[in-house]
mmCIF file of C-alpha atoms in Angstrom:
data_model
loop_
_atom_site.group_PDB
_atom_site.id
_atom_site.type_symbol
_atom_site.label_atom_id
_atom_site.label_comp_id
_atom_site.label_asym_id
_atom_site.label_seq_id
_atom_site.Cartn_x
_atom_site.Cartn_y
_atom_site.Cartn_z
ATOM 1 C CA MET A 1 -18.870 21.583 15.921
ATOM 2 C CA PRO A 2 -17.594 19.736 13.181
ATOM 3 C CA ARG A 3 -18.392 15.602 12.412
ATOM 4 C CA ALA A 4 -15.858 13.201 11.217
ATOM 5 C CA ILE A 5 -16.032 9.287 10.955
ATOM 6 C CA ILE A 6 -12.716 7.668 12.102
ATOM 7 C CA ALA A 7 -11.437 4.975 11.065
ATOM 8 C CA MET A 8 -11.162 2.112 13.884
ATOM 9 C CA SER A 9 -8.275 -0.487 13.332
ATOM 10 C CA GLY A 10 -7.341 -1.993 16.517
ATOM 11 C CA GLY A 11 -4.403 -0.427 16.194
ATOM 12 C CA VAL A 12 -2.941 2.432 17.979
ATOM 13 C CA ASP A 13 -2.208 4.400 15.276
ATOM 14 C CA SER A 14 -6.451 4.918 14.874
ATOM 15 C CA SER A 15 -7.136 4.323 18.497
ATOM 16 C CA VAL A 16 -4.597 8.096 18.751
ATOM 17 C CA ALA A 17 -6.350 9.248 16.196
ATOM 18 C CA ALA A 18 -9.595 8.926 17.467
ATOM 19 C CA PHE A 19 -8.547 10.920 20.627
ATOM 20 C CA LEU A 20 -6.195 13.280 19.296
ATOM 21 C CA MET A 21 -8.821 14.363 16.917
ATOM 22 C CA GLN A 22 -11.254 15.118 20.209
ATOM 23 C CA GLN A 23 -9.099 16.879 21.852
ATOM 24 C CA GLN A 24 -10.003 18.933 19.046
ATOM 25 C CA GLY A 25 -13.328 18.841 19.787
ATOM 26 C CA TYR A 26 -14.615 16.954 16.533
ATOM 27 C CA ASP A 27 -17.670 14.910 17.305
ATOM 28 C CA LEU A 28 -16.799 11.185 16.151
ATOM 29 C CA ILE A 29 -17.908 8.038 15.486
ATOM 30 C CA GLY A 30 -15.657 5.061 15.421
ATOM 31 C CA ILE A 31 -16.006 2.795 12.417
ATOM 32 C CA THR A 32 -14.394 -0.661 11.664
ATOM 33 C CA LEU A 33 -14.246 -2.506 8.773
ATOM 34 C CA ARG A 34 -14.887 -6.221 8.348
ATOM 35 C CA LEU A 35 -12.527 -7.172 6.001
ATOM 36 C CA HIS A 36 -12.105 -11.132 5.803
ATOM 37 C CA ALA A 37 -12.928 -13.455 7.879
ATOM 38 C CA GLU A 38 -10.318 -14.873 10.304
ATOM 39 C CA ILE A 39 -7.940 -17.922 9.041
ATOM 40 C CA ASN A 40 -5.470 -19.498 9.519
ATOM 41 C CA ILE A 41 -2.745 -16.033 9.897
ATOM 42 C CA ASP A 42 -0.721 -14.556 12.646
ATOM 43 C CA LEU A 43 -2.503 -12.687 15.004
ATOM 44 C CA GLU A 44 -0.328 -10.523 16.360
ATOM 45 C CA GLN A 45 1.397 -9.353 12.684
ATOM 46 C CA SER A 46 -2.189 -9.763 10.988
ATOM 47 C CA CYS A 47 -5.121 -6.684 11.094
ATOM 48 C CA CYS A 48 -9.186 -7.211 11.118
ATOM 49 C CA THR A 49 -8.817 -9.648 13.588
ATOM 50 C CA ASP A 50 -12.204 -10.782 15.839
ATOM 51 C CA GLN A 51 -9.592 -9.449 18.097
ATOM 52 C CA ASP A 52 -9.401 -5.649 16.579
ATOM 53 C CA ILE A 53 -13.033 -5.137 16.302
ATOM 54 C CA ILE A 54 -13.023 -5.892 20.566
ATOM 55 C CA ASP A 55 -9.977 -3.635 21.039
ATOM 56 C CA ALA A 56 -11.842 -0.690 18.623
ATOM 57 C CA LYS A 57 -14.935 -0.876 20.637
ATOM 58 C CA ALA A 58 -12.903 -1.112 23.937
ATOM 59 C CA VAL A 59 -11.071 2.629 22.767
ATOM 60 C CA CYS A 60 -14.413 4.312 21.200
ATOM 61 C CA ASP A 61 -15.533 3.132 25.178
ATOM 62 C CA ARG A 62 -13.085 5.434 27.069
ATOM 63 C CA LEU A 63 -13.544 7.977 24.281
ATOM 64 C CA GLY A 64 -17.201 7.993 25.332
ATOM 65 C CA ILE A 65 -18.065 7.907 21.349
ATOM 66 C CA GLU A 66 -20.436 4.854 19.288
ATOM 67 C CA HIS A 67 -18.454 2.452 17.856
ATOM 68 C CA ARG A 68 -19.457 0.925 14.315
ATOM 69 C CA VAL A 69 -18.883 -2.440 12.536
ATOM 70 C CA ILE A 70 -19.330 -2.413 9.083
ATOM 71 C CA ASP A 71 -18.825 -5.415 7.214
ATOM 72 C CA LEU A 72 -17.438 -5.413 3.597
ATOM 73 C CA GLN A 73 -15.866 -8.903 2.742
ATOM 74 C CA SER A 74 -17.177 -9.360 -0.841
ATOM 75 C CA ASN A 75 -16.117 -5.843 -1.251
ATOM 76 C CA PHE A 76 -12.509 -6.682 -0.541
ATOM 77 C CA LYS A 77 -12.393 -9.965 -1.921
ATOM 78 C CA GLU A 78 -13.476 -7.958 -4.849
ATOM 79 C CA PHE A 79 -11.156 -4.996 -4.963
ATOM 80 C CA VAL A 80 -8.125 -7.012 -2.917
ATOM 81 C CA ILE A 81 -7.932 -10.435 -3.472
ATOM 82 C CA ASP A 82 -9.374 -10.848 -6.843
ATOM 83 C CA ARG A 83 -7.000 -8.316 -8.112
ATOM 84 C CA PHE A 84 -3.629 -9.803 -5.534
ATOM 85 C CA VAL A 85 -4.681 -13.075 -7.098
ATOM 86 C CA ASN A 86 -4.877 -11.975 -10.493
ATOM 87 C CA SER A 87 -2.514 -9.781 -10.460
ATOM 88 C CA TYR A 88 0.531 -12.883 -9.278
ATOM 89 C CA ILE A 89 -1.327 -14.857 -11.431
ATOM 90 C CA SER A 90 -0.355 -12.375 -14.980
ATOM 91 C CA GLY A 91 3.301 -12.437 -14.107
ATOM 92 C CA GLY A 92 3.191 -8.664 -11.800
ATOM 93 C CA THR A 93 3.381 -8.817 -8.057
ATOM 94 C CA PRO A 94 1.044 -5.699 -6.729
ATOM 95 C CA ASN A 95 0.284 -4.797 -3.818
ATOM 96 C CA PRO A 96 -3.343 -5.463 -1.809
ATOM 97 C CA CYS A 97 -2.129 -2.016 0.903
ATOM 98 C CA VAL A 98 -2.803 0.413 -1.703
ATOM 99 C CA ASP A 99 -5.628 -1.825 -3.438
ATOM 100 C CA CYS A 100 -6.938 -1.453 0.257
ATOM 101 C CA ASN A 101 -7.120 2.271 0.966
ATOM 102 C CA ARG A 102 -8.343 2.827 -2.253
ATOM 103 C CA PHE A 103 -11.379 1.356 -3.571
ATOM 104 C CA ILE A 104 -12.384 -0.718 0.498
ATOM 105 C CA LYS A 105 -10.988 2.087 3.035
ATOM 106 C CA PHE A 106 -11.056 5.573 1.794
ATOM 107 C CA SER A 107 -14.415 4.975 -0.765
ATOM 108 C CA LYS A 108 -16.600 3.819 1.358
ATOM 109 C CA LEU A 109 -15.821 5.740 4.136
ATOM 110 C CA LEU A 110 -16.115 8.250 2.369
ATOM 111 C CA GLN A 111 -19.243 7.246 0.820
ATOM 112 C CA ILE A 112 -20.757 6.586 4.392
ATOM 113 C CA ALA A 113 -19.555 10.262 5.785
ATOM 114 C CA GLU A 114 -21.625 12.406 3.007
ATOM 115 C CA ASP A 115 -24.837 9.755 3.097
ATOM 116 C CA GLU A 116 -24.516 10.430 7.022
ATOM 117 C CA GLY A 117 -24.231 13.716 6.940
ATOM 118 C CA TYR A 118 -19.993 13.743 8.671
ATOM 119 C CA ASP A 119 -17.953 16.468 7.561
ATOM 120 C CA TYR A 120 -14.611 14.007 7.246
ATOM 121 C CA VAL A 121 -13.239 10.612 7.049
ATOM 122 C CA VAL A 122 -9.722 10.188 9.950
ATOM 123 C CA THR A 123 -6.893 8.105 9.478
ATOM 124 C CA GLY A 124 -4.029 6.679 11.561
ATOM 125 C CA HIS A 125 -2.659 6.736 8.270
ATOM 126 C CA TYR A 126 1.583 8.456 8.711
ATOM 127 C CA ALA A 127 1.166 11.279 6.386
ATOM 128 C CA ARG A 128 -0.030 14.923 6.014
ATOM 129 C CA VAL A 129 -2.640 16.782 3.897
ATOM 130 C CA ALA A 130 -2.581 20.086 3.337
ATOM 131 C CA TYR A 131 -3.974 22.966 1.463
ATOM 132 C CA ASP A 132 -2.016 25.271 -0.883
ATOM 133 C CA LYS A 133 -4.383 27.843 -3.069
ATOM 134 C CA ASN A 134 -2.203 29.093 -5.109
ATOM 135 C CA ILE A 135 -2.310 26.205 -6.932
ATOM 136 C CA ASP A 136 -5.929 26.026 -5.627
ATOM 137 C CA ARG A 137 -4.724 22.351 -4.644
ATOM 138 C CA TYR A 138 -4.577 19.412 -2.409
ATOM 139 C CA LEU A 139 -1.317 17.970 -0.833
ATOM 140 C CA LEU A 140 -0.186 15.141 -0.351
ATOM 141 C CA LYS A 141 2.901 14.702 2.224
ATOM 142 C CA LYS A 142 4.787 12.624 4.269
ATOM 143 C CA GLY A 143 4.775 12.002 7.236
ATOM 144 C CA VAL A 144 7.090 14.383 9.632
ATOM 145 C CA ASP A 145 9.285 10.316 11.678
ATOM 146 C CA GLU A 146 9.814 8.944 7.536
ATOM 147 C CA SER A 147 10.437 6.367 8.844
ATOM 148 C CA LYS A 148 6.361 5.336 9.806
ATOM 149 C CA ASP A 149 5.637 7.280 6.944
ATOM 150 C CA GLN A 150 2.644 6.100 4.434
ATOM 151 C CA SER A 151 2.118 8.664 1.992
ATOM 152 C CA TYR A 152 3.398 5.965 -0.713
ATOM 153 C CA VAL A 153 -0.344 3.306 0.185
ATOM 154 C CA LEU A 154 -2.136 6.985 -0.392
ATOM 155 C CA TYR A 155 -1.424 8.662 -3.646
ATOM 156 C CA SER A 156 -4.549 7.249 -5.649
ATOM 157 C CA LEU A 157 -5.867 9.763 -3.260
ATOM 158 C CA THR A 158 -8.350 12.454 -5.670
ATOM 159 C CA GLN A 159 -7.927 15.974 -5.341
ATOM 160 C CA ASP A 160 -12.083 15.205 -3.558
ATOM 161 C CA ALA A 161 -11.590 12.822 -0.986
ATOM 162 C CA LEU A 162 -8.037 14.134 0.463
ATOM 163 C CA SER A 163 -10.597 18.145 0.619
ATOM 164 C CA HIS A 164 -12.539 15.618 3.611
ATOM 165 C CA ILE A 165 -9.989 13.537 5.234
ATOM 166 C CA LYS A 166 -7.826 14.246 8.383
ATOM 167 C CA LEU A 167 -4.548 12.595 9.345
ATOM 168 C CA PRO A 168 -3.904 13.530 13.059
ATOM 169 C CA LEU A 169 -0.600 11.469 13.306
ATOM 170 C CA GLY A 170 1.487 13.384 10.429
ATOM 171 C CA GLU A 171 3.556 14.994 12.877
ATOM 172 C CA LEU A 172 3.606 12.673 14.925
ATOM 173 C CA SER A 173 6.818 10.533 15.883
ATOM 174 C CA LYS A 174 5.277 6.869 16.550
ATOM 175 C CA ALA A 175 7.004 6.809 20.377
ATOM 176 C CA LYS A 176 4.970 9.623 20.139
ATOM 177 C CA VAL A 177 2.062 7.684 19.389
ATOM 178 C CA ARG A 178 2.950 4.915 21.671
ATOM 179 C CA GLU A 179 3.193 8.171 24.285
ATOM 180 C CA ILE A 180 0.136 9.046 24.373
ATOM 181 C CA ALA A 181 -1.785 5.718 24.286
ATOM 182 C CA GLU A 182 0.003 4.099 27.811
ATOM 183 C CA GLN A 183 -0.935 7.821 28.902
ATOM 184 C CA ASN A 184 -4.394 7.559 28.152
ATOM 185 C CA GLY A 185 -4.743 4.033 29.617
ATOM 186 C CA PHE A 186 -5.837 2.323 26.239
ATOM 187 C CA ILE A 187 -6.088 -1.049 25.966
ATOM 188 C CA ASN A 188 -3.467 -1.386 22.510
ATOM 189 C CA ALA A 189 -1.196 1.211 23.725
ATOM 190 C CA SER A 190 2.053 -1.362 23.224
ATOM 191 C CA LYS A 191 0.026 -3.697 20.360
ATOM 192 C CA LYS A 192 2.424 -4.627 17.472
ATOM 193 C CA ASP A 193 2.367 -3.031 13.996
ATOM 194 C CA SER A 194 0.092 -5.113 11.811
ATOM 195 C CA GLN A 195 3.098 -6.725 8.526
ATOM 196 C CA ASP A 196 2.532 -7.732 5.319
ATOM 197 C CA ILE A 197 -0.868 -8.740 3.126
ATOM 198 C CA CYS A 198 -3.531 -9.683 6.083
ATOM 199 C CA PHE A 199 -5.096 -11.900 4.572
ATOM 200 C CA VAL A 200 -2.454 -14.377 3.617
ATOM 201 C CA PRO A 201 -2.012 -17.008 6.048
ATOM 202 C CA ASP A 202 1.922 -17.320 7.001
ATOM 203 C CA LYS A 203 2.982 -15.277 4.318
ATOM 204 C CA LYS A 204 3.005 -17.938 1.838
ATOM 205 C CA TYR A 205 1.579 -16.388 -0.633
ATOM 206 C CA ALA A 206 1.642 -18.963 -3.362
ATOM 207 C CA GLU A 207 -0.550 -21.740 -1.616
ATOM 208 C CA PHE A 208 -2.860 -18.903 -0.624
ATOM 209 C CA ILE A 209 -3.533 -18.977 -4.256
ATOM 210 C CA LYS A 210 -3.897 -22.108 -4.816
ATOM 211 C CA THR A 211 -6.241 -22.942 -2.163
ATOM 212 C CA TYR A 212 -8.188 -19.443 -3.457
ATOM 213 C CA THR A 213 -8.482 -20.244 -7.334
ATOM 214 C CA GLY A 214 -8.545 -24.371 -7.330
ATOM 215 C CA LYS A 215 -6.214 -24.494 -9.952
ATOM 216 C CA THR A 216 -2.397 -26.305 -9.867
ATOM 217 C CA PHE A 217 0.409 -23.473 -11.244
ATOM 218 C CA PRO A 218 2.668 -26.408 -13.121
ATOM 219 C CA ASP A 219 6.756 -27.245 -12.850
ATOM 220 C CA GLY A 220 8.532 -25.783 -15.992
ATOM 221 C CA ASP A 221 11.744 -24.643 -16.711
ATOM 222 C CA PHE A 222 14.497 -22.211 -15.744
ATOM 223 C CA VAL A 223 16.236 -20.111 -17.927
ATOM 224 C CA ASP A 224 19.423 -17.950 -18.442
ATOM 225 C CA LEU A 225 19.122 -14.506 -20.405
ATOM 226 C CA SER A 226 19.950 -16.751 -24.330
ATOM 227 C CA GLY A 227 17.296 -19.545 -23.430
ATOM 228 C CA ASN A 228 19.637 -21.888 -21.751
ATOM 229 C CA VAL A 229 17.722 -24.417 -19.481
ATOM 230 C CA LEU A 230 19.338 -23.575 -15.702
ATOM 231 C CA GLY A 231 16.568 -26.134 -14.359
ATOM 232 C CA THR A 232 12.505 -26.704 -12.763
ATOM 233 C CA HIS A 233 10.795 -24.640 -11.036
ATOM 234 C CA LYS A 234 7.944 -25.319 -8.617
ATOM 235 C CA GLY A 235 5.015 -22.834 -10.058
ATOM 236 C CA ILE A 236 5.534 -19.752 -11.292
ATOM 237 C CA ILE A 237 3.375 -18.377 -8.374
ATOM 238 C CA ARG A 238 6.649 -18.659 -6.398
ATOM 239 C CA TYR A 239 9.327 -16.182 -7.752
ATOM 240 C CA THR A 240 9.674 -12.245 -7.609
ATOM 241 C CA ILE A 241 11.559 -9.806 -9.741
ATOM 242 C CA GLY A 242 14.851 -9.554 -7.378
ATOM 243 C CA GLN A 243 14.816 -13.257 -5.819
ATOM 244 C CA ARG A 244 17.899 -15.133 -5.198
ATOM 245 C CA LYS A 245 17.016 -17.634 -2.273
ATOM 246 C CA GLY A 246 14.312 -20.310 -2.305
ATOM 247 C CA LEU A 247 15.821 -20.850 -6.222
ATOM 248 C CA ASN A 248 16.572 -24.833 -4.359
ATOM 249 C CA LEU A 249 19.752 -24.691 -8.096
ATOM 250 C CA SER A 250 22.741 -25.641 -7.048
ATOM 251 C CA LEU A 251 25.107 -22.911 -9.735
ATOM 252 C CA PRO A 252 28.122 -21.636 -10.152
ATOM 253 C CA ARG A 253 27.193 -18.327 -8.760
ATOM 254 C CA PRO A 254 23.978 -16.370 -7.342
ATOM 255 C CA MET A 255 21.315 -15.638 -9.730
ATOM 256 C CA TYR A 256 17.985 -14.146 -9.408
ATOM 257 C CA VAL A 257 14.373 -13.971 -11.041
ATOM 258 C CA CYS A 258 14.469 -11.233 -13.506
ATOM 259 C CA ASP A 259 11.322 -12.183 -15.394
ATOM 260 C CA LYS A 260 8.249 -14.897 -16.093
ATOM 261 C CA ASN A 261 7.203 -15.658 -18.557
ATOM 262 C CA ILE A 262 3.092 -16.560 -17.962
ATOM 263 C CA ASP A 263 2.576 -18.196 -21.556
ATOM 264 C CA THR A 264 5.876 -20.505 -21.566
ATOM 265 C CA ASN A 265 5.934 -21.590 -18.189
ATOM 266 C CA THR A 266 9.390 -19.484 -17.729
ATOM 267 C CA VAL A 267 11.384 -17.480 -14.422
ATOM 268 C CA THR A 268 14.751 -16.125 -16.577
ATOM 269 C CA LEU A 269 16.866 -15.647 -13.850
ATOM 270 C CA CYS A 270 20.612 -13.447 -14.762
ATOM 271 C CA ASP A 271 23.034 -11.571 -12.951
ATOM 272 C CA ASN A 272 22.816 -8.705 -10.387
ATOM 273 C CA ASP A 273 23.779 -6.807 -13.000
ATOM 274 C CA GLU A 274 21.597 -7.082 -15.120
ATOM 275 C CA LEU A 275 18.518 -6.426 -12.460
ATOM 276 C CA PHE A 276 18.968 -2.744 -12.875
ATOM 277 C CA SER A 277 17.522 -0.716 -15.107
ATOM 278 C CA LYS A 278 17.056 2.816 -16.393
ATOM 279 C CA GLU A 279 13.571 3.183 -17.131
ATOM 280 C CA LEU A 280 9.620 2.329 -16.821
ATOM 281 C CA TYR A 281 6.453 2.613 -17.941
ATOM 282 C CA ALA A 282 3.549 2.770 -15.219
ATOM 283 C CA GLU A 283 -0.721 3.566 -16.047
ATOM 284 C CA ASP A 284 -3.509 4.193 -13.915
ATOM 285 C CA ILE A 285 -2.038 7.739 -13.081
ATOM 286 C CA ASN A 286 -3.530 9.811 -10.152
ATOM 287 C CA LEU A 287 -1.464 12.933 -10.278
ATOM 288 C CA ILE A 288 -1.861 15.622 -6.518
ATOM 289 C CA SER A 289 -0.224 18.286 -6.990
ATOM 290 C CA ILE A 290 0.000 18.797 -10.386
ATOM 291 C CA LYS A 291 -3.722 18.451 -12.567
ATOM 292 C CA GLU A 292 -2.061 17.409 -15.835
ATOM 293 C CA LEU A 293 2.187 16.978 -16.746
ATOM 294 C CA SER A 294 1.948 18.570 -19.805
ATOM 295 C CA GLU A 295 5.984 18.766 -19.860
ATOM 296 C CA PRO A 296 8.913 16.903 -18.422
ATOM 297 C CA LEU A 297 9.128 17.348 -14.850
ATOM 298 C CA GLU A 298 12.380 16.268 -12.718
ATOM 299 C CA LEU A 299 11.488 14.812 -9.233
ATOM 300 C CA GLU A 300 12.223 11.967 -6.935
ATOM 301 C CA ALA A 301 10.350 8.624 -6.977
ATOM 302 C CA LYS A 302 10.249 5.169 -5.253
ATOM 303 C CA ILE A 303 9.230 2.069 -7.405
ATOM 304 C CA ARG A 304 8.629 -0.268 -3.265
ATOM 305 C CA TYR A 305 7.351 1.134 -0.288
ATOM 306 C CA LYS A 306 10.922 0.424 1.357
ATOM 307 C CA HIS A 307 12.817 1.820 -1.310
ATOM 308 C CA ASN A 308 14.553 4.691 -1.355
ATOM 309 C CA GLN A 309 14.028 8.267 -3.564
ATOM 310 C CA ALA A 310 15.320 8.200 -6.611
ATOM 311 C CA LYS A 311 16.679 11.385 -8.853
ATOM 312 C CA ALA A 312 14.315 10.939 -12.320
ATOM 313 C CA THR A 313 12.191 12.022 -14.922
ATOM 314 C CA LEU A 314 9.353 11.478 -15.953
ATOM 315 C CA TYR A 315 7.446 12.695 -19.003
ATOM 316 C CA PRO A 316 4.132 12.012 -20.139
ATOM 317 C CA GLN A 317 3.002 9.792 -23.100
ATOM 318 C CA GLU A 318 -0.300 9.111 -24.941
ATOM 319 C CA ASN A 319 -3.133 7.109 -23.240
ATOM 320 C CA GLY A 320 -2.672 8.302 -20.001
ATOM 321 C CA VAL A 321 0.966 6.390 -19.595
ATOM 322 C CA ILE A 322 3.420 7.732 -18.263
ATOM 323 C CA LYS A 323 7.538 7.131 -18.680
ATOM 324 C CA LEU A 324 10.574 7.477 -15.806
ATOM 325 C CA ILE A 325 13.510 7.406 -16.406
ATOM 326 C CA PHE A 326 16.017 7.865 -13.725
ATOM 327 C CA ASP A 327 19.196 8.929 -13.125
ATOM 328 C CA GLU A 328 20.567 6.039 -11.632
ATOM 329 C CA PRO A 329 19.926 2.233 -12.549
ATOM 330 C CA GLN A 330 17.191 0.885 -9.854
ATOM 331 C CA ARG A 331 17.368 -2.839 -9.368
ATOM 332 C CA ALA A 332 14.109 -4.983 -9.873
ATOM 333 C CA ILE A 333 11.609 -2.708 -11.120
ATOM 334 C CA THR A 334 8.946 -4.829 -11.033
ATOM 335 C CA LYS A 335 5.268 -4.712 -13.275
ATOM 336 C CA GLY A 336 2.464 -4.516 -10.689
ATOM 337 C CA GLN A 337 4.331 -2.397 -7.991
ATOM 338 C CA ALA A 338 3.994 1.211 -7.568
ATOM 339 C CA VAL A 339 5.609 3.979 -8.313
ATOM 340 C CA VAL A 340 5.446 7.219 -6.105
ATOM 341 C CA MET A 341 6.416 10.124 -6.767
ATOM 342 C CA TYR A 342 7.809 13.524 -4.515
ATOM 343 C CA ILE A 343 9.569 16.859 -4.796
ATOM 344 C CA GLN A 344 11.334 17.100 -1.624
ATOM 345 C CA ASP A 345 8.051 16.051 0.814
ATOM 346 C CA THR A 346 5.416 16.558 -1.417
ATOM 347 C CA VAL A 347 3.915 13.375 -2.925
ATOM 348 C CA VAL A 348 3.429 14.322 -7.425
ATOM 349 C CA GLY A 349 1.459 11.687 -7.699
ATOM 350 C CA GLY A 350 1.227 8.205 -8.692
ATOM 351 C CA GLY A 351 0.581 4.296 -11.114
ATOM 352 C CA THR A 352 1.137 0.651 -11.587
ATOM 353 C CA ILE A 353 4.029 -0.431 -12.754
ATOM 354 C CA LEU A 354 3.971 -1.457 -16.288
#
């Protein structure tokens, strides 16, 4: 009988994933990762809370499988929270969910699986893993339910990792998953999906960073592209590229954040049409469907999780950097975000925008 670890988040997706794998004859153990201490957050919109652990255990009990809780708070602090904070402080806009999947969830669970003799790690992500024997590579594909597709946040999975991962929800819609949960009496059948960043209270990123670091971020100048002062900002970490709301300025026309300069403590504003550009560079690249990039490749790319894919050409550069040129200009390409590239429903690879 094949053996698998199922990552039990306490939500409906991982619960149904566990049920489906059990139906396929897998010997399962459920593992919930404790990633951070509870803080002042909306528990219905977060994940990794004490209630999530209780819910995960309830589902495991109902399925008759062992449930284990593993404390990874120190790892989460180092590889997710610290990276998130450092990126913001250096002028970027990070994606901590990508880091959490890369450095915590899959990394640690795959290590446990190897140490304890389990064949696979199973999660409730909406994506698919396939093996193409013609090119001898494992592929990461979009979930069939594109409205829930999570392939974007999984782009960093390596060939070795993909060979030991099962994603049983990839062929299902969210509605079908909830239906299965209700049919099996799972306590979390109607539980809301987690939203936004789990460790930031009430989505107040700036306040979290100030409290976490003990640092203050002084007021500075809003400037236009010509360097003219337009007003005073309330700390550079409060702003993201493309932002218009919350600037608290009286301007003759709408203006948007297009740059942040840490050295001069200035936030540059521009007109909406000046936010659009066709080129980006990215580093820390992971390729999945191809072994290496030796010549230009036509594909589609997403510059944010909720961004629509856009046609582009990928060019290799030196030192592991890639250059991407879009057919049409894209709005608010942002340092620190992930760019993920596709050919049809298959992930080519991805990296971090420079």
